[in-house]
Protein backbone atom coordinates (compact mmCIF):
# COMPACT_ATOMS: atom_id res chain seq x y z
CA UNK A 1 0.00 0.00 0.00
CA UNK A 2 1.35 3.40 -0.98
CA UNK A 3 1.97 6.01 1.75
CA UNK A 4 -0.37 8.91 0.88
CA UNK A 5 -0.93 12.09 2.84
CA UNK A 6 -3.92 14.25 1.90
CA UNK A 7 -3.64 17.92 2.75
CA UNK A 8 -6.79 20.03 2.66
CA UNK A 9 -6.62 23.77 2.10
CA UNK A 10 -9.31 26.39 2.65
CA UNK A 11 -7.61 28.65 0.08
CA UNK A 12 -7.68 25.99 -2.60
CA UNK A 13 -11.01 26.16 -4.46
CA UNK A 14 -10.92 23.79 -7.45
CA UNK A 15 -7.38 22.68 -8.10
CA UNK A 16 -5.84 19.40 -7.05
CA UNK A 17 -2.14 18.65 -7.18
CA UNK A 18 0.18 15.89 -6.05
CA UNK A 19 3.88 15.30 -5.67
CA UNK A 20 6.28 12.79 -4.20
CA UNK A 21 8.18 13.61 -1.02
CA UNK A 22 10.61 10.75 -0.50
CA UNK A 23 8.54 7.56 -0.20
CA UNK A 24 5.34 9.50 0.56
CA UNK A 25 2.87 10.99 -1.93
CA UNK A 26 1.31 14.31 -0.96
CA UNK A 27 -2.08 15.16 -2.48
CA UNK A 28 -3.36 18.73 -2.10
CA UNK A 29 -7.14 19.21 -2.35
CA UNK A 30 -9.71 21.89 -1.47
CA UNK A 31 -11.05 21.68 2.10
CA UNK A 32 -14.59 21.62 0.69
CA UNK A 33 -14.19 18.23 -1.03
CA UNK A 34 -16.38 15.40 0.24
CA UNK A 35 -14.87 12.05 1.24
CA UNK A 36 -15.99 10.59 -2.11
CA UNK A 37 -14.36 13.44 -4.05
CA UNK A 38 -11.18 13.03 -2.02
CA UNK A 39 -11.08 9.30 -2.76
CA UNK A 40 -11.71 9.87 -6.48
CA UNK A 41 -9.05 12.59 -6.76
CA UNK A 42 -6.42 10.72 -4.74
CA UNK A 43 -6.82 7.71 -7.06
CA UNK A 44 -6.64 9.93 -10.12
CA UNK A 45 -3.53 11.77 -8.93
CA UNK A 46 -1.75 8.54 -7.94
CA UNK A 47 -2.43 7.16 -11.42
CA UNK A 48 -1.11 10.36 -13.01
CA UNK A 49 2.10 10.32 -10.94
CA UNK A 50 2.65 6.63 -11.66
CA UNK A 51 2.21 7.19 -15.39
CA UNK A 52 4.75 10.02 -15.25
CA UNK A 53 7.19 7.80 -13.37
CA UNK A 54 6.84 5.12 -16.06
CA UNK A 55 7.40 7.64 -18.86
CA UNK A 56 10.59 8.87 -17.23
CA UNK A 57 12.00 5.37 -16.79
CA UNK A 58 14.02 4.64 -19.90
CA UNK A 59 13.01 7.97 -21.40
CA UNK A 60 16.46 9.42 -20.82
CA UNK A 61 18.10 6.43 -22.53
CA UNK A 62 15.88 6.89 -25.58
CA UNK A 63 16.65 10.61 -25.64
CA UNK A 64 20.40 9.95 -25.42
CA UNK A 65 20.19 7.39 -28.26
CA UNK A 66 18.30 9.91 -30.39
CA UNK A 67 20.98 12.54 -29.70
CA UNK A 68 23.75 10.09 -30.66
CA UNK A 69 21.94 9.33 -33.92
CA UNK A 70 21.55 13.05 -34.72
CA UNK A 71 25.20 13.74 -33.93
CA UNK A 72 26.28 11.02 -36.35
CA UNK A 73 23.89 12.07 -39.09
CA UNK A 74 24.29 15.86 -39.01
CA UNK A 75 27.51 16.58 -37.09
CA UNK A 76 29.75 13.73 -38.19
CA UNK A 77 29.57 12.20 -34.71
CA UNK A 78 31.72 15.01 -33.30
CA UNK A 79 29.24 16.04 -30.60
CA UNK A 80 29.45 13.46 -27.83
CA UNK A 81 27.40 14.44 -24.80
CA UNK A 82 28.18 12.84 -21.44
CA UNK A 83 24.46 12.74 -20.67
CA UNK A 84 21.14 13.71 -22.23
CA UNK A 85 18.07 13.77 -20.02
CA UNK A 86 14.56 15.07 -19.61
CA UNK A 87 14.02 17.66 -16.86
CA UNK A 88 10.89 19.20 -15.42
CA UNK A 89 12.51 22.31 -13.96
CA UNK A 90 12.83 24.46 -17.08
CA UNK A 91 10.33 27.27 -17.03
CA UNK A 92 11.42 29.45 -19.94
CA UNK A 93 13.79 27.33 -22.02
CA UNK A 94 13.22 24.30 -24.18
CA UNK A 95 16.67 22.88 -23.48
CA UNK A 96 20.16 23.73 -22.32
CA UNK A 97 23.63 22.28 -22.33
CA UNK A 98 26.80 22.68 -20.32
CA UNK A 99 29.72 22.22 -22.71
CA UNK A 100 32.18 21.96 -19.80
CA UNK A 101 30.75 18.68 -18.58
CA UNK A 102 28.91 17.63 -21.76
CA UNK A 103 25.42 17.52 -20.27
CA UNK A 104 22.25 18.26 -22.21
CA UNK A 105 18.90 18.81 -20.52
CA UNK A 106 15.58 18.93 -22.41
CA UNK A 107 12.36 20.30 -20.95
CA UNK A 108 9.77 17.59 -20.48
CA UNK A 109 7.25 20.02 -21.99
CA UNK A 110 8.66 18.81 -25.32
CA UNK A 111 7.79 15.14 -24.80
CA UNK A 112 4.81 15.31 -27.13
CA UNK A 113 6.09 17.65 -29.86
CA UNK A 114 6.57 16.37 -33.40
CA UNK A 115 9.77 14.38 -33.91
CA UNK A 116 11.35 16.97 -36.20
CA UNK A 117 10.97 19.61 -33.46
CA UNK A 118 12.59 17.45 -30.77
CA UNK A 119 15.34 16.57 -33.24
CA UNK A 120 16.01 20.26 -33.88
CA UNK A 121 16.19 21.02 -30.14
CA UNK A 122 18.61 18.12 -29.58
CA UNK A 123 20.69 19.08 -32.59
CA UNK A 124 20.79 22.70 -31.40
CA UNK A 125 22.21 21.62 -28.03
CA UNK A 126 24.61 19.15 -29.64
CA UNK A 127 25.93 21.98 -31.80
CA UNK A 128 26.61 23.99 -28.64
CA UNK A 129 28.95 21.24 -27.50
CA UNK A 130 31.04 22.13 -30.54
CA UNK A 131 30.48 25.88 -30.93
CA UNK A 132 29.50 28.28 -28.14
CA UNK A 133 27.06 31.09 -28.89
CA UNK A 134 24.88 31.56 -31.94
CA UNK A 135 27.34 32.99 -34.43
CA UNK A 136 27.66 32.05 -38.10
CA UNK A 137 29.75 28.93 -37.34
CA UNK A 138 26.99 27.64 -35.08
CA UNK A 139 24.28 28.14 -37.71
CA UNK A 140 26.46 26.52 -40.40
CA UNK A 141 26.49 23.35 -38.25
CA UNK A 142 22.69 23.37 -38.14
CA UNK A 143 22.33 24.27 -41.82
CA UNK A 144 22.18 20.64 -42.95
CA UNK A 145 19.05 19.97 -40.88
CA UNK A 146 16.26 20.08 -43.49
CA UNK A 147 13.41 21.08 -41.16
CA UNK A 148 15.25 23.82 -39.28
CA UNK A 149 12.90 26.70 -40.08
CA UNK A 150 9.77 24.59 -39.64
CA UNK A 151 10.92 23.44 -36.18
CA UNK A 152 11.83 26.99 -35.12
CA UNK A 153 8.41 28.18 -36.28
CA UNK A 154 6.72 25.42 -34.29
CA UNK A 155 8.62 26.43 -31.15
CA UNK A 156 7.66 30.09 -31.65
CA UNK A 157 3.99 29.10 -31.84
CA UNK A 158 4.33 26.71 -28.90
CA UNK A 159 5.93 29.47 -26.79
CA UNK A 160 3.06 31.79 -27.68
CA UNK A 161 0.49 29.14 -26.74
CA UNK A 162 2.23 28.63 -23.39
CA UNK A 163 2.14 32.37 -22.72
CA UNK A 164 5.88 32.83 -22.87
CA UNK A 165 6.92 36.35 -23.86
CA UNK A 166 8.07 36.75 -27.46
CA UNK A 167 11.52 38.05 -28.11
CA UNK A 168 12.53 38.83 -31.68
CA UNK A 169 16.21 38.43 -30.86
CA UNK A 170 15.85 35.52 -28.46
CA UNK A 171 16.76 32.05 -29.47
CA UNK A 172 13.70 29.80 -29.11
CA UNK A 173 15.68 26.90 -27.72
CA UNK A 174 17.99 28.14 -25.01
CA UNK A 175 17.10 31.81 -24.60
CA UNK A 176 20.44 33.22 -25.73
CA UNK A 177 20.82 36.18 -28.04
CA UNK A 178 20.67 35.19 -31.69
CA UNK A 179 23.85 36.23 -33.52
CA UNK A 180 23.54 35.59 -37.20
CA UNK A 181 20.82 32.96 -37.22
CA UNK A 182 18.90 31.96 -40.31
CA UNK A 183 17.49 34.84 -42.28
CA UNK A 184 13.87 35.61 -41.52
CA UNK A 185 11.58 36.37 -44.42
XYZ file of N, CA, C and O in Angstrom:
740
model
N 0.842 -1.190 0.000
C 0.000 0.000 0.000
C 0.881 1.245 0.000
O 1.835 1.335 0.760
N 0.578 2.166 -0.852
C 1.350 3.399 -0.977
C 1.063 4.347 0.183
O -0.065 4.468 0.651
N 2.102 5.036 0.670
C 1.973 6.008 1.754
C 1.490 7.329 1.162
O 2.222 7.978 0.423
N 0.240 7.702 1.447
C -0.372 8.909 0.883
C -0.817 9.823 2.019
O -1.471 9.376 2.967
N -0.468 11.077 1.896
C -0.935 12.094 2.842
C -1.801 13.083 2.070
O -1.359 13.644 1.066
N -3.011 13.288 2.523
C -3.921 14.253 1.899
C -3.898 15.521 2.735
O -4.092 15.470 3.959
N -3.636 16.631 2.072
C -3.637 17.923 2.754
C -4.768 18.762 2.182
O -4.826 19.010 0.985
N -5.658 19.191 3.061
C -6.790 20.028 2.664
C -6.425 21.493 2.890
O -5.784 21.826 3.878
N -6.890 22.341 1.978
C -6.619 23.773 2.096
C -7.903 24.570 1.900
O -8.650 24.326 0.952
N -8.136 25.516 2.793
C -9.307 26.392 2.651
C -9.120 27.375 1.494
O -10.088 27.834 0.900
N -7.872 27.712 1.180
C -7.613 28.652 0.076
C -7.766 28.001 -1.294
O -8.053 28.661 -2.278
N -7.569 26.724 -1.344
C -7.679 25.986 -2.603
C -9.160 25.805 -2.917
O -9.912 25.303 -2.100
N -9.582 26.233 -4.102
C -11.009 26.160 -4.460
C -11.345 24.985 -5.374
O -12.285 24.253 -5.130
N -10.587 24.829 -6.466
C -10.917 23.789 -7.448
C -9.731 22.909 -7.812
O -9.911 21.828 -8.328
N -8.538 23.407 -7.601
C -7.377 22.676 -8.101
C -6.944 21.563 -7.163
O -7.104 21.646 -5.952
N -6.393 20.532 -7.776
C -5.836 19.404 -7.050
C -4.436 19.194 -7.598
O -4.218 19.268 -8.806
N -3.489 18.948 -6.716
C -2.142 18.649 -7.178
C -1.540 17.566 -6.296
O -2.045 17.287 -5.202
N -0.475 16.968 -6.789
C 0.180 15.893 -6.050
C 1.657 15.878 -6.402
O 2.055 16.274 -7.500
N 2.445 15.430 -5.444
C 3.878 15.297 -5.669
C 4.431 14.245 -4.720
O 3.784 13.847 -3.762
N 5.629 13.783 -5.039
C 6.284 12.792 -4.200
C 7.250 13.523 -3.261
O 7.941 14.442 -3.662
N 7.261 13.079 -2.025
C 8.184 13.606 -1.021
C 8.848 12.384 -0.387
O 8.294 11.785 0.530
N 9.970 11.993 -0.933
C 10.605 10.749 -0.503
C 9.736 9.568 -0.901
O 9.351 9.428 -2.057
N 9.378 8.730 0.056
C 8.537 7.562 -0.197
C 7.044 7.882 -0.076
O 6.206 7.046 -0.348
N 6.721 9.085 0.332
C 5.336 9.495 0.565
C 4.824 10.312 -0.625
O 5.563 11.063 -1.241
N 3.536 10.165 -0.921
C 2.874 10.992 -1.933
C 1.970 11.981 -1.208
O 1.176 11.590 -0.348
N 2.106 13.242 -1.545
C 1.306 14.307 -0.956
C 0.267 14.729 -1.993
O 0.624 15.041 -3.133
N -1.003 14.719 -1.598
C -2.081 15.156 -2.485
C -2.737 16.376 -1.837
O -3.158 16.321 -0.678
N -2.783 17.476 -2.584
C -3.359 18.728 -2.101
C -4.735 18.925 -2.719
O -4.864 18.925 -3.945
N -5.765 19.075 -1.858
C -7.137 19.213 -2.349
C -7.828 20.367 -1.617
O -7.400 20.771 -0.530
N -8.916 20.880 -2.186
C -9.705 21.888 -1.469
C -10.335 21.307 -0.203
O -10.732 20.131 -0.173
N -10.442 22.119 0.834
C -11.047 21.681 2.095
C -12.514 21.300 1.906
O -13.045 20.471 2.648
N -13.164 21.855 0.906
C -14.589 21.622 0.688
C -14.916 20.273 0.045
O -16.082 19.901 -0.045
N -13.927 19.513 -0.383
C -14.195 18.233 -1.032
C -14.821 17.245 -0.054
O -14.421 17.149 1.114
N -15.774 16.475 -0.558
C -16.380 15.397 0.244
C -15.399 14.224 0.300
O -14.407 14.181 -0.437
N -15.711 13.247 1.139
C -14.873 12.050 1.243
C -14.819 11.307 -0.087
O -13.764 10.803 -0.496
N -15.944 11.272 -0.802
C -15.985 10.594 -2.108
C -15.123 11.333 -3.125
O -14.400 10.709 -3.915
N -15.193 12.658 -3.125
C -14.365 13.444 -4.047
C -12.888 13.250 -3.712
O -12.052 13.113 -4.611
N -12.570 13.249 -2.433
C -11.180 13.027 -2.016
C -10.680 11.684 -2.533
O -9.610 11.595 -3.129
N -11.477 10.636 -2.320
C -11.078 9.300 -2.758
C -10.868 9.257 -4.267
O -9.882 8.694 -4.759
N -11.810 9.851 -5.018
C -11.710 9.867 -6.480
C -10.445 10.613 -6.928
O -9.690 10.125 -7.762
N -10.194 11.781 -6.343
C -9.053 12.585 -6.756
C -7.723 11.982 -6.326
O -6.732 12.070 -7.058
N -7.669 11.375 -5.168
C -6.425 10.721 -4.739
C -6.082 9.604 -5.729
O -4.944 9.499 -6.197
N -7.056 8.779 -6.084
C -6.817 7.713 -7.064
C -6.347 8.262 -8.400
O -5.416 7.728 -9.017
N -6.996 9.322 -8.833
C -6.642 9.935 -10.120
C -5.222 10.502 -10.101
O -4.454 10.314 -11.049
N -4.857 11.168 -9.014
C -3.526 11.773 -8.934
C -2.438 10.713 -8.778
O -1.348 10.855 -9.332
N -2.721 9.638 -8.052
C -1.755 8.540 -7.944
C -1.506 7.915 -9.313
O -0.361 7.621 -9.673
N -2.574 7.722 -10.073
C -2.432 7.160 -11.423
C -1.603 8.087 -12.312
O -0.743 7.629 -13.076
N -1.844 9.384 -12.201
C -1.107 10.361 -13.010
C 0.382 10.361 -12.650
O 1.247 10.365 -13.532
N 0.696 10.355 -11.351
C 2.101 10.323 -10.938
C 2.778 9.028 -11.374
O 3.927 9.045 -11.833
N 2.089 7.913 -11.250
C 2.654 6.627 -11.656
C 2.924 6.595 -13.155
O 3.972 6.110 -13.593
N 2.003 7.135 -13.945
C 2.212 7.195 -15.395
C 3.428 8.053 -15.722
O 4.231 7.705 -16.594
N 3.579 9.160 -15.036
C 4.750 10.023 -15.245
C 6.038 9.323 -14.872
O 7.050 9.451 -15.566
N 6.006 8.557 -13.780
C 7.187 7.797 -13.369
C 7.578 6.794 -14.446
O 8.751 6.647 -14.783
N 6.571 6.108 -15.007
C 6.839 5.119 -16.063
C 7.426 5.772 -17.304
O 8.326 5.230 -17.931
N 6.884 6.946 -17.673
C 7.397 7.643 -18.860
C 8.852 8.026 -18.676
O 9.645 7.972 -19.604
N 9.208 8.448 -17.478
C 10.586 8.873 -17.231
C 11.560 7.704 -17.240
O 12.714 7.858 -17.615
N 11.124 6.527 -16.807
C 11.999 5.371 -16.792
C 12.344 5.003 -18.228
O 11.489 4.721 -19.037
N 13.609 4.988 -18.558
C 14.023 4.642 -19.904
C 13.905 5.796 -20.875
O 14.467 5.757 -21.948
N 13.169 6.833 -20.516
C 13.011 7.968 -21.403
C 14.326 8.674 -21.670
O 14.593 9.108 -22.784
N 15.169 8.769 -20.645
C 16.460 9.420 -20.824
C 17.355 8.607 -21.754
O 18.085 9.173 -22.572
N 17.290 7.285 -21.651
C 18.096 6.434 -22.527
C 17.672 6.614 -23.989
O 18.523 6.687 -24.882
N 16.379 6.672 -24.220
C 15.879 6.885 -25.576
C 16.304 8.254 -26.104
O 16.668 8.393 -27.274
N 16.252 9.261 -25.248
C 16.650 10.606 -25.643
C 18.147 10.653 -25.978
O 18.547 11.249 -26.982
N 18.956 9.996 -25.173
C 20.402 9.947 -25.425
C 20.701 9.211 -26.732
O 21.575 9.633 -27.506
N 19.983 8.135 -27.002
C 20.188 7.394 -28.256
C 19.804 8.258 -29.453
O 20.484 8.246 -30.487
N 18.731 9.016 -29.305
C 18.300 9.913 -30.386
C 19.370 10.975 -30.643
O 19.692 11.308 -31.781
N 19.924 11.533 -29.566
C 20.977 12.543 -29.700
C 22.212 11.958 -30.393
O 22.815 12.607 -31.261
N 22.585 10.732 -30.026
C 23.747 10.091 -30.662
C 23.507 9.913 -32.157
O 24.406 10.160 -32.983
N 22.301 9.499 -32.511
C 21.943 9.334 -33.919
C 22.043 10.667 -34.672
O 22.593 10.737 -35.778
N 21.512 11.728 -34.070
C 21.547 13.046 -34.720
C 22.972 13.561 -34.861
O 23.321 14.168 -35.878
N 23.798 13.320 -33.855
C 25.195 13.744 -33.927
C 25.901 13.050 -35.093
O 26.627 13.695 -35.862
N 25.671 11.755 -35.233
C 26.281 11.020 -36.348
C 25.792 11.539 -37.698
O 26.580 11.782 -38.614
N 24.487 11.708 -37.803
C 23.891 12.071 -39.086
C 24.217 13.494 -39.533
O 24.502 13.728 -40.706
N 24.161 14.452 -38.614
C 24.293 15.859 -39.007
C 25.596 16.523 -38.568
O 25.962 17.564 -39.113
N 26.298 15.931 -37.599
C 27.514 16.576 -37.086
C 28.729 15.664 -37.179
O 29.739 15.902 -36.518
N 28.625 14.637 -37.998
C 29.752 13.729 -38.194
C 30.151 12.969 -36.942
O 31.268 12.452 -36.861
N 29.267 12.912 -35.954
C 29.566 12.204 -34.709
C 30.496 12.965 -33.782
O 30.943 12.425 -32.773
N 30.777 14.229 -34.100
C 31.718 15.010 -33.297
C 31.150 15.465 -31.954
O 31.903 15.673 -31.012
N 29.853 15.637 -31.870
C 29.236 16.044 -30.601
C 28.938 14.785 -29.800
O 28.138 13.950 -30.217
N 29.598 14.649 -28.662
C 29.445 13.457 -27.829
C 29.075 13.874 -26.404
O 29.957 14.052 -25.564
N 27.798 14.023 -26.147
C 27.401 14.439 -24.796
C 27.664 13.352 -23.762
O 27.568 12.165 -24.063
N 27.998 13.787 -22.543
C 28.178 12.841 -21.438
C 26.828 12.309 -20.975
O 26.714 11.154 -20.573
N 25.805 13.180 -21.032
C 24.456 12.737 -20.670
C 23.430 13.615 -21.374
O 23.683 14.782 -21.664
N 22.287 13.004 -21.640
C 21.145 13.706 -22.231
C 19.943 13.235 -21.431
O 19.703 12.026 -21.320
N 19.194 14.193 -20.861
C 18.074 13.773 -20.023
C 16.926 14.767 -20.069
O 17.113 15.932 -20.388
N 15.750 14.255 -19.757
C 14.557 15.073 -19.609
C 14.596 15.733 -18.234
O 15.018 15.110 -17.267
N 14.143 16.976 -18.151
C 14.024 17.657 -16.856
C 12.682 18.377 -16.796
O 12.126 18.780 -17.819
N 12.180 18.531 -15.590
C 10.890 19.203 -15.420
C 11.045 20.584 -14.822
O 10.061 21.245 -14.535
N 12.268 21.042 -14.653
C 12.513 22.307 -13.957
C 12.757 23.496 -14.875
O 13.098 24.567 -14.396
N 12.597 23.343 -16.164
C 12.832 24.462 -17.084
C 11.543 25.233 -17.297
O 10.594 24.704 -17.849
N 11.528 26.476 -16.890
C 10.327 27.275 -17.031
C 10.275 28.076 -18.318
O 9.218 28.270 -18.896
N 11.415 28.560 -18.788
C 11.421 29.453 -19.936
C 12.203 28.907 -21.134
O 12.137 29.473 -22.210
N 12.962 27.877 -20.942
C 13.791 27.326 -22.019
C 13.253 25.972 -22.455
O 12.613 25.272 -21.695
N 13.584 25.629 -23.683
C 13.218 24.297 -24.185
C 14.308 23.293 -23.831
O 14.034 22.113 -23.653
N 15.545 23.768 -23.765
C 16.668 22.878 -23.479
C 17.879 23.720 -23.109
O 17.879 24.938 -23.312
N 18.893 23.053 -22.599
C 20.158 23.727 -22.318
C 21.262 22.688 -22.307
O 21.007 21.486 -22.196
N 22.490 23.180 -22.429
C 23.629 22.278 -22.326
C 24.742 22.975 -21.571
O 24.792 24.206 -21.507
N 25.609 22.184 -20.998
C 26.799 22.680 -20.323
C 27.988 22.048 -21.038
O 28.310 20.879 -20.792
N 28.603 22.796 -21.947
C 29.721 22.220 -22.708
C 30.864 21.713 -21.827
O 31.508 20.727 -22.156
N 31.087 22.364 -20.679
C 32.183 21.961 -19.799
C 32.099 20.525 -19.323
O 33.101 19.825 -19.231
N 30.879 20.069 -19.030
C 30.746 18.678 -18.584
C 29.966 17.814 -19.571
O 29.720 16.636 -19.335
N 29.556 18.403 -20.695
C 28.907 17.634 -21.758
C 27.487 17.201 -21.460
O 27.015 16.216 -22.027
N 26.793 17.917 -20.588
C 25.422 17.520 -20.268
C 24.409 18.319 -21.079
O 24.588 19.503 -21.315
N 23.362 17.643 -21.496
C 22.249 18.263 -22.205
C 20.986 17.936 -21.437
O 20.762 16.786 -21.052
N 20.169 18.967 -21.213
C 18.895 18.813 -20.521
C 17.789 19.330 -21.434
O 17.927 20.402 -22.023
N 16.705 18.575 -21.534
C 15.578 18.928 -22.405
C 14.322 19.015 -21.554
O 14.036 18.097 -20.775
N 13.587 20.108 -21.710
C 12.356 20.296 -20.953
C 11.354 19.196 -21.273
O 11.105 18.896 -22.448
N 10.758 18.636 -20.237
C 9.770 17.586 -20.481
C 8.487 18.132 -21.102
O 7.623 17.362 -21.507
N 8.378 19.454 -21.255
C 7.245 20.018 -21.993
C 7.311 19.639 -23.473
O 6.324 19.752 -24.189
N 8.480 19.172 -23.908
C 8.662 18.807 -25.319
C 8.434 17.319 -25.593
O 8.640 16.864 -26.715
N 7.985 16.581 -24.609
C 7.793 15.138 -24.802
C 6.834 14.807 -25.939
O 6.986 13.796 -26.601
N 5.836 15.636 -26.146
C 4.806 15.308 -27.135
C 4.878 16.149 -28.408
O 3.932 16.136 -29.189
N 5.976 16.856 -28.629
C 6.086 17.650 -29.858
C 6.414 16.721 -31.027
O 6.870 15.589 -30.827
N 6.197 17.197 -32.249
C 6.570 16.371 -33.403
C 8.064 16.017 -33.375
O 8.888 16.777 -32.858
N 8.392 14.876 -33.925
C 9.771 14.377 -33.906
C 10.757 15.378 -34.484
O 11.846 15.565 -33.936
N 10.392 16.053 -35.581
C 11.351 16.974 -36.197
C 11.656 18.158 -35.282
O 12.744 18.730 -35.348
N 10.737 18.510 -34.399
C 10.966 19.614 -33.457
C 11.923 19.153 -32.357
O 12.897 19.849 -32.037
N 11.673 17.977 -31.784
C 12.588 17.452 -30.772
C 13.979 17.247 -31.357
O 14.991 17.573 -30.725
N 14.044 16.755 -32.588
C 15.338 16.566 -33.245
C 16.077 17.892 -33.381
O 17.289 17.974 -33.147
N 15.372 18.940 -33.768
C 16.006 20.260 -33.883
C 16.545 20.720 -32.530
O 17.673 21.200 -32.430
N 15.757 20.574 -31.470
C 16.187 21.017 -30.143
C 17.435 20.240 -29.716
O 18.412 20.830 -29.230
N 17.429 18.930 -29.916
C 18.607 18.123 -29.579
C 19.816 18.527 -30.421
O 20.924 18.685 -29.899
N 19.603 18.694 -31.701
C 20.691 19.080 -32.594
C 21.251 20.446 -32.208
O 22.473 20.661 -32.229
N 20.379 21.362 -31.843
C 20.791 22.695 -31.398
C 21.746 22.579 -30.204
O 22.806 23.206 -30.174
N 21.361 21.774 -29.216
C 22.209 21.624 -28.031
C 23.484 20.852 -28.350
O 24.546 21.173 -27.825
N 23.404 19.859 -29.217
C 24.606 19.147 -29.642
C 25.596 20.098 -30.316
O 26.805 20.023 -30.078
N 25.067 21.001 -31.125
C 25.935 21.977 -31.800
C 26.638 22.871 -30.791
O 27.787 23.279 -30.996
N 25.970 23.165 -29.676
C 26.609 23.988 -28.639
C 27.775 23.265 -27.967
O 28.652 23.912 -27.397
N 27.798 21.952 -28.020
C 28.950 21.236 -27.496
C 30.184 21.485 -28.360
O 31.311 21.331 -27.901
N 29.953 21.877 -29.608
C 31.043 22.126 -30.545
C 31.353 23.606 -30.725
O 32.511 23.982 -30.929
N 30.307 24.433 -30.689
C 30.475 25.875 -30.930
C 29.642 26.640 -29.904
O 28.424 26.492 -29.862
N 30.278 27.469 -29.085
C 29.503 28.279 -28.143
C 28.803 29.429 -28.871
O 29.231 29.839 -29.943
N 27.750 29.935 -28.301
C 27.057 31.086 -28.889
C 26.274 30.714 -30.128
O 26.165 29.536 -30.508
N 25.721 31.751 -30.759
C 24.878 31.560 -31.937
C 25.415 32.323 -33.144
O 24.659 32.909 -33.910
N 26.717 32.306 -33.302
C 27.336 32.990 -34.432
C 27.195 32.197 -35.721
O 26.578 31.116 -35.758
N 27.765 32.712 -36.790
C 27.659 32.055 -38.102
C 28.165 30.602 -38.108
O 27.561 29.746 -38.758
N 29.223 30.300 -37.371
C 29.748 28.931 -37.344
C 28.723 27.973 -36.728
O 28.567 26.838 -37.194
N 28.026 28.452 -35.716
C 26.989 27.636 -35.080
C 25.884 27.326 -36.077
O 25.479 26.175 -36.244
N 25.392 28.343 -36.784
C 24.279 28.142 -37.713
C 24.698 27.334 -38.933
O 23.882 26.614 -39.510
N 25.986 27.384 -39.302
C 26.464 26.517 -40.396
C 26.342 25.047 -39.993
O 25.994 24.204 -40.816
N 26.629 24.737 -38.720
C 26.486 23.355 -38.253
C 25.041 22.874 -38.380
O 24.796 21.727 -38.729
N 24.098 23.756 -38.090
C 22.687 23.371 -38.145
C 22.111 23.442 -39.559
O 21.004 22.961 -39.791
N 22.837 24.044 -40.470
C 22.335 24.272 -41.822
C 21.960 23.016 -42.583
O 21.131 23.066 -43.493
N 22.507 21.873 -42.219
C 22.178 20.643 -42.949
C 20.873 20.011 -42.461
O 20.395 19.067 -43.086
N 20.308 20.534 -41.379
C 19.050 19.969 -40.883
C 17.916 20.496 -41.752
O 17.642 21.692 -41.772
N 17.220 19.618 -42.490
C 16.260 20.081 -43.494
C 14.994 20.746 -42.944
O 14.347 21.502 -43.661
N 14.654 20.511 -41.703
C 13.407 21.081 -41.163
C 13.685 22.150 -40.101
O 12.873 22.381 -39.219
N 14.827 22.799 -40.236
C 15.254 23.815 -39.281
C 14.219 24.919 -39.097
O 13.772 25.191 -37.983
N 13.835 25.564 -40.181
C 12.897 26.696 -40.084
C 11.521 26.252 -39.608
O 10.868 26.950 -38.831
N 11.081 25.098 -40.062
C 9.771 24.594 -39.640
C 9.768 24.325 -38.130
O 8.817 24.658 -37.426
N 10.830 23.729 -37.617
C 10.922 23.439 -36.185
C 10.983 24.730 -35.370
O 10.320 24.857 -34.334
N 11.755 25.700 -35.841
C 11.833 26.989 -35.125
C 10.467 27.672 -35.116
O 10.068 28.248 -34.102
N 9.749 27.601 -36.216
C 8.409 28.182 -36.275
C 7.455 27.490 -35.315
O 6.648 28.144 -34.643
N 7.563 26.171 -35.229
C 6.716 25.424 -34.289
C 6.992 25.895 -32.863
O 6.059 26.135 -32.082
N 8.270 26.017 -32.514
C 8.617 26.433 -31.150
C 8.138 27.854 -30.852
O 7.714 28.142 -29.727
N 8.196 28.735 -31.847
C 7.665 30.092 -31.652
C 6.177 30.036 -31.327
O 5.700 30.696 -30.407
N 5.422 29.234 -32.081
C 3.992 29.096 -31.835
C 3.703 28.419 -30.503
O 2.781 28.811 -29.784
N 4.501 27.420 -30.164
C 4.335 26.709 -28.899
C 4.587 27.662 -27.725
O 3.848 27.659 -26.738
N 5.628 28.485 -27.846
C 5.925 29.467 -26.793
C 4.758 30.437 -26.629
O 4.346 30.752 -25.513
N 4.207 30.878 -27.741
C 3.060 31.792 -27.679
C 1.872 31.121 -26.988
O 1.224 31.713 -26.129
N 1.610 29.869 -27.342
C 0.488 29.139 -26.745
C 0.687 28.925 -25.250
O -0.280 28.879 -24.496
N 1.940 28.806 -24.806
C 2.225 28.630 -23.388
C 2.298 29.945 -22.637
O 2.551 29.969 -21.442
N 2.122 31.062 -23.372
C 2.138 32.368 -22.724
C 3.527 32.883 -22.415
O 3.684 33.786 -21.595
N 4.531 32.327 -23.069
C 5.881 32.832 -22.869
C 6.052 34.111 -23.672
O 5.530 34.218 -24.780
N 6.778 35.079 -23.138
C 6.921 36.347 -23.856
C 7.735 36.178 -25.134
O 8.722 35.450 -25.140
N 7.299 36.825 -26.214
C 8.066 36.746 -27.461
C 9.306 37.615 -27.354
O 9.340 38.577 -26.602
N 10.298 37.254 -28.071
C 11.521 38.050 -28.111
C 12.117 37.928 -29.484
O 12.640 36.874 -29.811
N 12.060 38.953 -30.303
C 12.526 38.826 -31.679
C 13.993 38.432 -31.789
O 14.381 37.775 -32.732
N 14.807 38.781 -30.786
C 16.215 38.427 -30.856
C 16.570 37.260 -29.958
O 17.725 36.922 -29.796
N 15.576 36.648 -29.351
C 15.846 35.524 -28.463
C 15.840 34.231 -29.244
O 15.044 34.032 -30.141
N 16.733 33.358 -28.857
C 16.756 32.049 -29.474
C 15.644 31.215 -28.857
O 15.510 31.175 -27.644
N 14.825 30.536 -29.655
C 13.698 29.796 -29.112
C 14.091 28.569 -28.298
O 13.283 28.037 -27.575
N 15.314 28.111 -28.426
C 15.680 26.897 -27.715
C 16.266 27.212 -26.348
O 15.766 26.795 -25.334
N 17.345 27.965 -26.299
C 17.995 28.143 -25.009
C 18.015 29.575 -24.497
O 18.677 29.860 -23.516
N 17.282 30.468 -25.134
C 17.102 31.807 -24.603
C 18.258 32.756 -24.820
O 18.225 33.881 -24.358
N 19.299 32.346 -25.514
C 20.440 33.222 -25.731
C 20.196 34.147 -26.909
O 19.400 33.878 -27.782
N 20.942 35.234 -26.930
C 20.817 36.176 -28.041
C 21.201 35.497 -29.341
O 22.146 34.721 -29.404
N 20.484 35.779 -30.375
C 20.674 35.191 -31.692
C 21.663 36.046 -32.465
O 21.385 37.193 -32.754
N 22.827 35.488 -32.778
C 23.846 36.229 -33.515
C 24.039 35.600 -34.883
O 24.803 34.687 -35.054
N 23.350 36.087 -35.855
C 23.540 35.586 -37.195
C 22.796 34.322 -37.520
O 23.293 33.497 -38.264
N 21.637 34.144 -36.953
C 20.825 32.961 -37.220
C 20.275 32.984 -38.633
O 20.555 33.883 -39.412
N 19.480 32.018 -38.979
C 18.902 31.964 -40.315
C 18.120 33.232 -40.632
O 17.500 33.814 -39.761
N 18.195 33.622 -41.861
C 17.491 34.839 -42.279
C 15.994 34.643 -42.168
O 15.464 33.609 -42.532
N 15.326 35.644 -41.624
C 13.866 35.611 -41.518
C 13.282 36.292 -42.742
O 13.797 37.289 -43.214
N 12.210 35.753 -43.266
C 11.576 36.370 -44.421
C 10.316 37.078 -44.015
O 9.677 36.771 -43.089
